[in-house]
Amino acid sequence: MAHQPMAPVNTGYSVAVLEFKKNLLEMLKVRKDEQPSQIPEFLQWISSLWSAVKFENFIFSFRNTLVACAYENLCREFSEWEWSFRRHILSLFASAETQISNTESSSIDEVVEALQNNSHKEIAVQTKEITEKLKVYYKRKDCNVHLVEKYKADFINSIKSLESEMKHEVRKKLEAAAEKRRNTEKVEEIENNQAAMIECKVRQLLQNYKDRNDAVSDDDLTADFERMWHREMANITGLKEKDVPADVLKQLRASLGNRQVMEDLQGIKNLTQCGRKEFQVEEKHVNNYSKIKGCCTSNFAKQSLENVAVEVINSCTRMIEHFTQSKSDYQDTFTKDVLEEIDAQLNKSGSKINTKFELDIKLYICGIASRKFTEMHRKYITEQDPLNHVQKFKSQYLSDFIDLYRERDQCQRKARDFTQLCLKPAVTEYINQSFGTDIVDAVLENNTSEYSSRALFQYTILKELLDKSNFSDFVEYILHYENYIKDWIYNHIIKCFSKDISLQELKMKKLDRVIKKITNTVEASKLEANGSPLTNNVEGTTILIQNFCKAMSDVISISMSTVERVLFQNTSCCDPFTKSLYECIDDLKQEIAKEISESTLITETLKTVSVKPQDELFKRVFGCGVQCPFCKTPCEAGGKEHQLHFAAVHRPQGLAMYKHIKTDILFEEICTSSVHGNGKFQNCETNFKPHPYKDYRKYYPDWHIAPDMSIQASDYWKYVLVTFNKQFAEKYEALPAVYPDAWNRITKDQALISLKYVFNIQ
């Protein structure tokens, strides 16, 4: 049964109403100097008052601490369930990505389809589990669960949203992994052809010497090998460079195909000159600019677009940086993702964006992307240069040539080559790339409160802002909230690993697990399919390595072309090779452990991991990211899909650039008061036509701006406005706000007390 918002009317109600009527009539008699309201206005006022009473929507509401605590507890639980869901799917994808990297191009589509089907099944299982956890939670008799019954639908919708998000994320990641594998295999094909040529020359050289009867020294063998090598290297050509800017421009044109901007695009022949200077918002970017009356409103529209531009550019440059930090080649999907991010940011801005602004911001960002992606591509083709690749195997080919001529035992050297050339790169990549979720877990374990819920995260951020009291930090937080939070989380991770968490210890645990897996897999690979030992000959060694690579194909990415180089002219028998391999694996573990002990920079680790911990923590605490249309306070509702956005406390609107239209003075009123008053607002959404605050939900139907919990609830932001009033006015090109004198008496300690009160911090 639903709990009523108020207690039943008691017997004293009628007496109180009668007393109210008497006092009202007496007041009208006394205040003869003022014009009383007419009957229609009075009825409207009484109607509004009754609506406020019915929905507990007073100018200062009665805070229900029990409801707030119950909701906070549910948000904490849901946050844990959500991360468990994401971590499981991310782990699953890491395995899938490794399998794709070990797949031949002829079967990539088939493998990707199978992996996607398997991922969807796992996502369905995880969705069912988290849904069941929510049902069980609502059956509990403790934690005042009954008080948050009305939010159940929001969390169910958030689960559906999470399911859809993970399906989309997995699909994109699998597509990107498949394209990466196709690009890699093209390079491998060139390398294999060149390796085959070299191997043919080595065999010819070997045959020439075997036909001779005279004694030959190692120096003679080496000299002949060097001459052959020099001749063949002269025939190797580099990889052809792609026209990356042309590809980016092509995708940009396609994305704008249905807009009225093709004529403007005709003049763009090369993107590399775009985005070199700071982006400027111009008059043509502002909707209905000629119709906007007054300097104040036109400046506000322009400043709003400037903030949108900063948000879009920051978000996209982060994404571009993420792509370019990987050691892979440029992929078409990178540009596609950047263009999708631009659209998402523009849609989220809430402002009415015209096509000229959209075109110019996309040209600006695509110009940056084309240069960064070109650098990435050139770096890749330099690192994958066929000549450099073949040179890596020069000493091995020379050793093979001399050992084969001398008929020496190759077991120790072949085992060492396999561990150094095949296993070491694979193990290092495994540790570096699969380390992201471990970092998230470590941060969460050492910072249980900060990331437990969005509300507590907000409290942490706001308290730190108050402690530092740095004006530029407040501006960045208010105007560029998403960017500020991303920077804060990134710096917080670095701080954690500089002080509380051992990066080396976490990496060593990862190394121990993968080496144990490798050792066990070698042991299992010594057997035939029927369980009998492999034959102790050269063929047995080949089968051993093949069995091993197949068994590890979902754990580490081993280059099979490199394996073929290692197995060239192999004469090692299975048993002695396996014995040497175990020794080399032990040496490899010690070697990598030493490298780990010398690598202390968390910043470098954050660049190499495929799952970015800063992004995962951001998703955990950022929520829907929607901000109050008047004061920019971020929504604190749990989950991503909720019917209404709300926040615990709002701010003076002047902090978010709102000004009095006629005077250009920063607007001091808090929107929780405005929406219950008789004032009007005008902005981009209303086409700068005045609209009653009371009817704000006509333009913002998904926002519920509840009244303040008390007159002291917003003391935090009142203190901020008073402290930095002149700086905000200068920053926003306005006059300082005029506020009640009582605000001057709010101290920093009182601001902190109000913050703790709002977030229910004991």
PDB file of C-alpha atoms in Angstrom, residues 169-403:
ATOM      1  CA  GLU A 169      29.573  -1.026 -27.070  1.00  0.00           C
ATOM      2  CA  VAL A 170      30.427  -4.668 -27.767  1.00  0.00           C
ATOM      3  CA  ARG A 171      29.322  -4.368 -31.396  1.00  0.00           C
ATOM      4  CA  LYS A 172      31.519  -1.317 -31.946  1.00  0.00           C
ATOM      5  CA  LYS A 173      34.496  -2.911 -30.213  1.00  0.00           C
ATOM      6  CA  LEU A 174      34.185  -6.138 -32.213  1.00  0.00           C
ATOM      7  CA  GLU A 175      33.955  -4.194 -35.479  1.00  0.00           C
ATOM      8  CA  ALA A 176      37.039  -2.175 -34.526  1.00  0.00           C
ATOM      9  CA  ALA A 177      38.933  -5.350 -33.522  1.00  0.00           C
ATOM     10  CA  ALA A 178      38.030  -6.990 -36.833  1.00  0.00           C
ATOM     11  CA  GLU A 179      39.208  -3.976 -38.845  1.00  0.00           C
ATOM     12  CA  LYS A 180      42.417  -3.859 -36.811  1.00  0.00           C
ATOM     13  CA  ARG A 181      43.038  -7.549 -37.546  1.00  0.00           C
ATOM     14  CA  ARG A 182      42.467  -7.046 -41.277  1.00  0.00           C
ATOM     15  CA  ASN A 183      44.955  -4.164 -41.302  1.00  0.00           C
ATOM     16  CA  THR A 184      47.477  -6.237 -39.366  1.00  0.00           C
ATOM     17  CA  GLU A 185      47.118  -9.205 -41.693  1.00  0.00           C
ATOM     18  CA  LYS A 186      47.856  -7.030 -44.726  1.00  0.00           C
ATOM     19  CA  VAL A 187      51.161  -6.100 -43.118  1.00  0.00           C
ATOM     20  CA  GLU A 188      51.794  -9.728 -42.116  1.00  0.00           C
ATOM     21  CA  GLU A 189      51.239 -10.852 -45.707  1.00  0.00           C
ATOM     22  CA  ILE A 190      54.007  -8.528 -46.892  1.00  0.00           C
ATOM     23  CA  GLU A 191      56.257  -9.680 -44.048  1.00  0.00           C
ATOM     24  CA  ASN A 192      55.584 -13.339 -44.810  1.00  0.00           C
ATOM     25  CA  ASN A 193      56.480 -12.883 -48.489  1.00  0.00           C
ATOM     26  CA  GLN A 194      59.725 -11.192 -47.575  1.00  0.00           C
ATOM     27  CA  ALA A 195      60.502 -13.788 -44.912  1.00  0.00           C
ATOM     28  CA  ALA A 196      59.886 -16.575 -47.456  1.00  0.00           C
ATOM     29  CA  MET A 197      62.360 -14.889 -49.808  1.00  0.00           C
ATOM     30  CA  ILE A 198      65.000 -14.625 -47.067  1.00  0.00           C
ATOM     31  CA  GLU A 199      64.432 -18.222 -45.948  1.00  0.00           C
ATOM     32  CA  CYS A 200      64.821 -19.418 -49.530  1.00  0.00           C
ATOM     33  CA  LYS A 201      68.177 -17.606 -49.788  1.00  0.00           C
ATOM     34  CA  VAL A 202      69.335 -19.061 -46.454  1.00  0.00           C
ATOM     35  CA  ARG A 203      68.505 -22.580 -47.651  1.00  0.00           C
ATOM     36  CA  GLN A 204      70.373 -21.946 -50.930  1.00  0.00           C
ATOM     37  CA  LEU A 205      73.379 -20.656 -49.008  1.00  0.00           C
ATOM     38  CA  LEU A 206      73.264 -23.673 -46.725  1.00  0.00           C
ATOM     39  CA  GLN A 207      73.101 -26.053 -49.677  1.00  0.00           C
ATOM     40  CA  ASN A 208      76.072 -24.332 -51.317  1.00  0.00           C
ATOM     41  CA  TYR A 209      78.219 -24.877 -48.244  1.00  0.00           C
ATOM     42  CA  LYS A 210      77.106 -28.470 -47.719  1.00  0.00           C
ATOM     43  CA  ASP A 211      78.318 -29.298 -51.223  1.00  0.00           C
ATOM     44  CA  ARG A 212      81.815 -28.129 -50.278  1.00  0.00           C
ATOM     45  CA  ASN A 213      84.414 -30.398 -48.689  1.00  0.00           C
ATOM     46  CA  ASP A 214      86.824 -27.754 -47.360  1.00  0.00           C
ATOM     47  CA  ALA A 215      86.719 -26.464 -43.797  1.00  0.00           C
ATOM     48  CA  VAL A 216      84.776 -23.259 -43.276  1.00  0.00           C
ATOM     49  CA  SER A 217      85.058 -20.962 -40.251  1.00  0.00           C
ATOM     50  CA  ASP A 218      82.134 -19.187 -38.572  1.00  0.00           C
ATOM     51  CA  ASP A 219      83.612 -15.903 -39.828  1.00  0.00           C
ATOM     52  CA  ASP A 220      83.426 -17.159 -43.421  1.00  0.00           C
ATOM     53  CA  LEU A 221      79.802 -18.260 -42.905  1.00  0.00           C
ATOM     54  CA  THR A 222      78.938 -14.917 -41.362  1.00  0.00           C
ATOM     55  CA  ALA A 223      80.602 -12.951 -44.182  1.00  0.00           C
ATOM     56  CA  ASP A 224      78.689 -14.841 -46.869  1.00  0.00           C
ATOM     57  CA  PHE A 225      75.427 -14.434 -44.928  1.00  0.00           C
ATOM     58  CA  GLU A 226      76.040 -10.678 -44.616  1.00  0.00           C
ATOM     59  CA  ARG A 227      76.568 -10.348 -48.374  1.00  0.00           C
ATOM     60  CA  MET A 228      73.359 -12.254 -49.106  1.00  0.00           C
ATOM     61  CA  TRP A 229      71.451 -10.218 -46.502  1.00  0.00           C
ATOM     62  CA  HIS A 230      72.645  -6.887 -47.914  1.00  0.00           C
ATOM     63  CA  ARG A 231      71.557  -7.877 -51.442  1.00  0.00           C
ATOM     64  CA  GLU A 232      68.091  -8.937 -50.354  1.00  0.00           C
ATOM     65  CA  MET A 233      67.472  -5.941 -48.106  1.00  0.00           C
ATOM     66  CA  ALA A 234      67.988  -3.642 -51.094  1.00  0.00           C
ATOM     67  CA  ASN A 235      64.890  -5.179 -52.708  1.00  0.00           C
ATOM     68  CA  ILE A 236      62.528  -4.490 -49.779  1.00  0.00           C
ATOM     69  CA  THR A 237      60.225  -1.496 -50.077  1.00  0.00           C
ATOM     70  CA  GLY A 238      58.272   0.314 -47.351  1.00  0.00           C
ATOM     71  CA  LEU A 239      54.515   0.386 -46.752  1.00  0.00           C
ATOM     72  CA  LYS A 240      52.418   2.789 -48.793  1.00  0.00           C
ATOM     73  CA  GLU A 241      50.992   5.762 -46.900  1.00  0.00           C
ATOM     74  CA  LYS A 242      47.216   6.303 -46.970  1.00  0.00           C
ATOM     75  CA  ASP A 243      45.603   9.696 -47.490  1.00  0.00           C
ATOM     76  CA  VAL A 244      44.061   9.929 -44.034  1.00  0.00           C
ATOM     77  CA  PRO A 245      42.763  13.546 -44.325  1.00  0.00           C
ATOM     78  CA  ALA A 246      40.901  12.568 -47.523  1.00  0.00           C
ATOM     79  CA  ASP A 247      39.212   9.691 -45.702  1.00  0.00           C
ATOM     80  CA  VAL A 248      38.198  11.944 -42.797  1.00  0.00           C
ATOM     81  CA  LEU A 249      36.788  14.531 -45.230  1.00  0.00           C
ATOM     82  CA  LYS A 250      34.898  11.838 -47.133  1.00  0.00           C
ATOM     83  CA  GLN A 251      33.206  10.659 -43.925  1.00  0.00           C
ATOM     84  CA  LEU A 252      32.462  14.248 -42.899  1.00  0.00           C
ATOM     85  CA  ARG A 253      30.729  14.890 -46.241  1.00  0.00           C
ATOM     86  CA  ALA A 254      28.677  11.714 -45.812  1.00  0.00           C
ATOM     87  CA  SER A 255      27.599  12.718 -42.300  1.00  0.00           C
ATOM     88  CA  LEU A 256      26.381  16.100 -43.557  1.00  0.00           C
ATOM     89  CA  GLY A 257      24.745  14.750 -46.685  1.00  0.00           C
ATOM     90  CA  ASN A 258      21.199  15.718 -45.679  1.00  0.00           C
ATOM     91  CA  ARG A 259      22.109  19.199 -44.381  1.00  0.00           C
ATOM     92  CA  GLN A 260      21.983  22.474 -46.320  1.00  0.00           C
ATOM     93  CA  VAL A 261      25.751  22.905 -46.186  1.00  0.00           C
ATOM     94  CA  MET A 262      27.080  21.094 -49.255  1.00  0.00           C
ATOM     95  CA  GLU A 263      27.789  24.407 -51.003  1.00  0.00           C
ATOM     96  CA  ASP A 264      29.976  25.501 -48.070  1.00  0.00           C
ATOM     97  CA  LEU A 265      31.743  22.142 -48.124  1.00  0.00           C
ATOM     98  CA  GLN A 266      32.683  22.434 -51.795  1.00  0.00           C
ATOM     99  CA  GLY A 267      35.458  24.865 -50.959  1.00  0.00           C
ATOM    100  CA  ILE A 268      37.081  22.470 -48.486  1.00  0.00           C
ATOM    101  CA  LYS A 269      39.734  20.431 -50.270  1.00  0.00           C
ATOM    102  CA  ASN A 270      42.028  19.612 -47.357  1.00  0.00           C
ATOM    103  CA  LEU A 271      41.152  19.411 -43.663  1.00  0.00           C
ATOM    104  CA  THR A 272      44.684  19.728 -42.355  1.00  0.00           C
ATOM    105  CA  GLN A 273      44.440  23.535 -42.180  1.00  0.00           C
ATOM    106  CA  CYS A 274      41.206  23.440 -40.157  1.00  0.00           C
ATOM    107  CA  GLY A 275      41.233  23.599 -36.352  1.00  0.00           C
ATOM    108  CA  ARG A 276      44.641  25.210 -35.965  1.00  0.00           C
ATOM    109  CA  LYS A 277      43.445  28.332 -34.146  1.00  0.00           C
ATOM    110  CA  GLU A 278      41.043  28.742 -31.253  1.00  0.00           C
ATOM    111  CA  PHE A 279      37.415  28.152 -32.288  1.00  0.00           C
ATOM    112  CA  GLN A 280      35.444  31.384 -32.575  1.00  0.00           C
ATOM    113  CA  VAL A 281      31.650  31.648 -32.275  1.00  0.00           C
ATOM    114  CA  GLU A 282      30.413  34.096 -34.903  1.00  0.00           C
ATOM    115  CA  GLU A 283      27.135  35.890 -35.502  1.00  0.00           C
ATOM    116  CA  LYS A 284      26.130  33.398 -38.193  1.00  0.00           C
ATOM    117  CA  HIS A 285      26.222  30.612 -35.590  1.00  0.00           C
ATOM    118  CA  VAL A 286      23.503  32.140 -33.386  1.00  0.00           C
ATOM    119  CA  ASN A 287      19.914  31.266 -34.249  1.00  0.00           C
ATOM    120  CA  ASN A 288      17.679  34.219 -35.141  1.00  0.00           C
ATOM    121  CA  TYR A 289      20.529  36.564 -34.305  1.00  0.00           C
ATOM    122  CA  SER A 290      18.924  39.498 -36.084  1.00  0.00           C
ATOM    123  CA  LYS A 291      15.715  38.978 -34.143  1.00  0.00           C
ATOM    124  CA  ILE A 292      17.367  38.972 -30.730  1.00  0.00           C
ATOM    125  CA  LYS A 293      16.810  42.313 -29.102  1.00  0.00           C
ATOM    126  CA  GLY A 294      19.255  43.753 -26.638  1.00  0.00           C
ATOM    127  CA  CYS A 295      22.985  43.337 -26.189  1.00  0.00           C
ATOM    128  CA  CYS A 296      22.516  41.233 -23.067  1.00  0.00           C
ATOM    129  CA  THR A 297      20.444  38.532 -24.745  1.00  0.00           C
ATOM    130  CA  SER A 298      22.638  38.371 -27.843  1.00  0.00           C
ATOM    131  CA  ASN A 299      25.779  38.072 -25.712  1.00  0.00           C
ATOM    132  CA  PHE A 300      24.137  35.366 -23.614  1.00  0.00           C
ATOM    133  CA  ALA A 301      23.288  33.362 -26.760  1.00  0.00           C
ATOM    134  CA  LYS A 302      26.851  33.711 -27.996  1.00  0.00           C
ATOM    135  CA  GLN A 303      28.400  32.813 -24.632  1.00  0.00           C
ATOM    136  CA  SER A 304      26.146  29.756 -24.403  1.00  0.00           C
ATOM    137  CA  LEU A 305      27.360  28.563 -27.805  1.00  0.00           C
ATOM    138  CA  GLU A 306      30.967  29.186 -26.770  1.00  0.00           C
ATOM    139  CA  ASN A 307      30.438  26.874 -23.790  1.00  0.00           C
ATOM    140  CA  VAL A 308      28.870  24.259 -26.082  1.00  0.00           C
ATOM    141  CA  ALA A 309      31.884  24.519 -28.405  1.00  0.00           C
ATOM    142  CA  VAL A 310      34.325  24.014 -25.515  1.00  0.00           C
ATOM    143  CA  GLU A 311      32.414  20.931 -24.319  1.00  0.00           C
ATOM    144  CA  VAL A 312      32.299  19.380 -27.804  1.00  0.00           C
ATOM    145  CA  ILE A 313      35.951  20.111 -28.572  1.00  0.00           C
ATOM    146  CA  ASN A 314      37.166  18.805 -25.177  1.00  0.00           C
ATOM    147  CA  SER A 315      35.145  15.605 -25.455  1.00  0.00           C
ATOM    148  CA  CYS A 316      36.285  14.878 -29.011  1.00  0.00           C
ATOM    149  CA  THR A 317      39.963  15.686 -28.437  1.00  0.00           C
ATOM    150  CA  ARG A 318      39.899  13.219 -25.533  1.00  0.00           C
ATOM    151  CA  MET A 319      38.464  10.574 -27.853  1.00  0.00           C
ATOM    152  CA  ILE A 320      41.059  11.335 -30.545  1.00  0.00           C
ATOM    153  CA  GLU A 321      43.826  11.095 -27.944  1.00  0.00           C
ATOM    154  CA  HIS A 322      42.440   7.745 -26.785  1.00  0.00           C
ATOM    155  CA  PHE A 323      42.585   6.368 -30.345  1.00  0.00           C
ATOM    156  CA  THR A 324      46.072   7.670 -31.073  1.00  0.00           C
ATOM    157  CA  GLN A 325      47.502   6.232 -27.851  1.00  0.00           C
ATOM    158  CA  SER A 326      46.972   2.711 -29.177  1.00  0.00           C
ATOM    159  CA  LYS A 327      49.789   1.156 -31.186  1.00  0.00           C
ATOM    160  CA  SER A 328      47.501   0.187 -34.049  1.00  0.00           C
ATOM    161  CA  ASP A 329      46.998   1.796 -37.442  1.00  0.00           C
ATOM    162  CA  TYR A 330      44.364   4.422 -38.249  1.00  0.00           C
ATOM    163  CA  GLN A 331      40.922   2.900 -38.794  1.00  0.00           C
ATOM    164  CA  ASP A 332      37.884   4.325 -40.577  1.00  0.00           C
ATOM    165  CA  THR A 333      35.795   3.655 -37.466  1.00  0.00           C
ATOM    166  CA  PHE A 334      37.818   6.274 -35.557  1.00  0.00           C
ATOM    167  CA  THR A 335      36.423   9.118 -37.660  1.00  0.00           C
ATOM    168  CA  LYS A 336      32.942   7.612 -37.533  1.00  0.00           C
ATOM    169  CA  ASP A 337      33.095   7.524 -33.708  1.00  0.00           C
ATOM    170  CA  VAL A 338      34.335  11.128 -33.517  1.00  0.00           C
ATOM    171  CA  LEU A 339      31.476  12.357 -35.735  1.00  0.00           C
ATOM    172  CA  GLU A 340      28.979  10.415 -33.606  1.00  0.00           C
ATOM    173  CA  GLU A 341      30.442  11.999 -30.462  1.00  0.00           C
ATOM    174  CA  ILE A 342      30.031  15.486 -31.956  1.00  0.00           C
ATOM    175  CA  ASP A 343      26.368  14.765 -32.705  1.00  0.00           C
ATOM    176  CA  ALA A 344      25.812  13.343 -29.215  1.00  0.00           C
ATOM    177  CA  GLN A 345      27.383  16.396 -27.546  1.00  0.00           C
ATOM    178  CA  LEU A 346      25.383  18.822 -29.704  1.00  0.00           C
ATOM    179  CA  ASN A 347      22.136  16.984 -28.932  1.00  0.00           C
ATOM    180  CA  LYS A 348      22.960  16.987 -25.220  1.00  0.00           C
ATOM    181  CA  SER A 349      23.689  20.715 -25.136  1.00  0.00           C
ATOM    182  CA  GLY A 350      19.981  21.593 -25.114  1.00  0.00           C
ATOM    183  CA  SER A 351      20.635  24.680 -27.219  1.00  0.00           C
ATOM    184  CA  LYS A 352      19.150  25.097 -30.655  1.00  0.00           C
ATOM    185  CA  ILE A 353      22.131  24.482 -32.942  1.00  0.00           C
ATOM    186  CA  ASN A 354      22.008  25.807 -36.501  1.00  0.00           C
ATOM    187  CA  THR A 355      23.669  24.067 -39.443  1.00  0.00           C
ATOM    188  CA  LYS A 356      26.404  26.694 -39.832  1.00  0.00           C
ATOM    189  CA  PHE A 357      27.594  26.143 -36.272  1.00  0.00           C
ATOM    190  CA  GLU A 358      27.389  22.362 -36.747  1.00  0.00           C
ATOM    191  CA  LEU A 359      29.442  22.553 -39.958  1.00  0.00           C
ATOM    192  CA  ASP A 360      32.130  24.805 -38.506  1.00  0.00           C
ATOM    193  CA  ILE A 361      32.547  22.830 -35.282  1.00  0.00           C
ATOM    194  CA  LYS A 362      32.794  19.577 -37.281  1.00  0.00           C
ATOM    195  CA  LEU A 363      35.360  21.102 -39.665  1.00  0.00           C
ATOM    196  CA  TYR A 364      37.342  22.332 -36.672  1.00  0.00           C
ATOM    197  CA  ILE A 365      37.387  18.950 -34.895  1.00  0.00           C
ATOM    198  CA  CYS A 366      37.903  16.922 -38.093  1.00  0.00           C
ATOM    199  CA  GLY A 367      40.883  19.161 -38.882  1.00  0.00           C
ATOM    200  CA  ILE A 368      42.430  18.210 -35.531  1.00  0.00           C
ATOM    201  CA  ALA A 369      41.520  14.552 -36.090  1.00  0.00           C
ATOM    202  CA  SER A 370      43.005  14.440 -39.608  1.00  0.00           C
ATOM    203  CA  ARG A 371      46.379  15.679 -38.345  1.00  0.00           C
ATOM    204  CA  LYS A 372      46.454  13.413 -35.284  1.00  0.00           C
ATOM    205  CA  PHE A 373      45.320  10.376 -37.273  1.00  0.00           C
ATOM    206  CA  THR A 374      47.930  11.105 -39.970  1.00  0.00           C
ATOM    207  CA  GLU A 375      50.655  11.188 -37.306  1.00  0.00           C
ATOM    208  CA  MET A 376      49.301   7.918 -35.916  1.00  0.00           C
ATOM    209  CA  HIS A 377      49.283   6.282 -39.358  1.00  0.00           C
ATOM    210  CA  ARG A 378      52.810   7.425 -40.184  1.00  0.00           C
ATOM    211  CA  LYS A 379      54.111   6.189 -36.852  1.00  0.00           C
ATOM    212  CA  TYR A 380      52.481   2.815 -37.462  1.00  0.00           C
ATOM    213  CA  ILE A 381      53.903   2.308 -40.963  1.00  0.00           C
ATOM    214  CA  THR A 382      57.319   3.347 -39.650  1.00  0.00           C
ATOM    215  CA  GLU A 383      57.156   0.806 -36.804  1.00  0.00           C
ATOM    216  CA  GLN A 384      55.784  -1.857 -39.146  1.00  0.00           C
ATOM    217  CA  ASP A 385      58.272  -1.080 -41.903  1.00  0.00           C
ATOM    218  CA  PRO A 386      59.065  -4.417 -43.632  1.00  0.00           C
ATOM    219  CA  LEU A 387      62.798  -3.701 -43.598  1.00  0.00           C
ATOM    220  CA  ASN A 388      62.760  -3.079 -39.822  1.00  0.00           C
ATOM    221  CA  HIS A 389      60.649  -6.183 -39.286  1.00  0.00           C
ATOM    222  CA  VAL A 390      63.025  -8.459 -41.215  1.00  0.00           C
ATOM    223  CA  GLN A 391      66.009  -6.919 -39.430  1.00  0.00           C
ATOM    224  CA  LYS A 392      64.561  -8.131 -36.100  1.00  0.00           C
ATOM    225  CA  PHE A 393      65.114 -11.719 -37.273  1.00  0.00           C
ATOM    226  CA  LYS A 394      68.572 -11.225 -38.767  1.00  0.00           C
ATOM    227  CA  SER A 395      70.497 -12.682 -35.812  1.00  0.00           C
ATOM    228  CA  GLN A 396      68.091 -15.619 -35.636  1.00  0.00           C
ATOM    229  CA  TYR A 397      68.501 -16.422 -39.352  1.00  0.00           C
ATOM    230  CA  LEU A 398      72.273 -16.185 -39.009  1.00  0.00           C
ATOM    231  CA  SER A 399      72.244 -18.506 -35.979  1.00  0.00           C
ATOM    232  CA  ASP A 400      69.956 -20.945 -37.828  1.00  0.00           C
ATOM    233  CA  PHE A 401      72.305 -20.920 -40.806  1.00  0.00           C
ATOM    234  CA  ILE A 402      75.461 -21.584 -38.724  1.00  0.00           C
ATOM    235  CA  ASP A 403      73.787 -24.146 -36.397  1.00  0.00           C
TER     236      ASP A 403
END
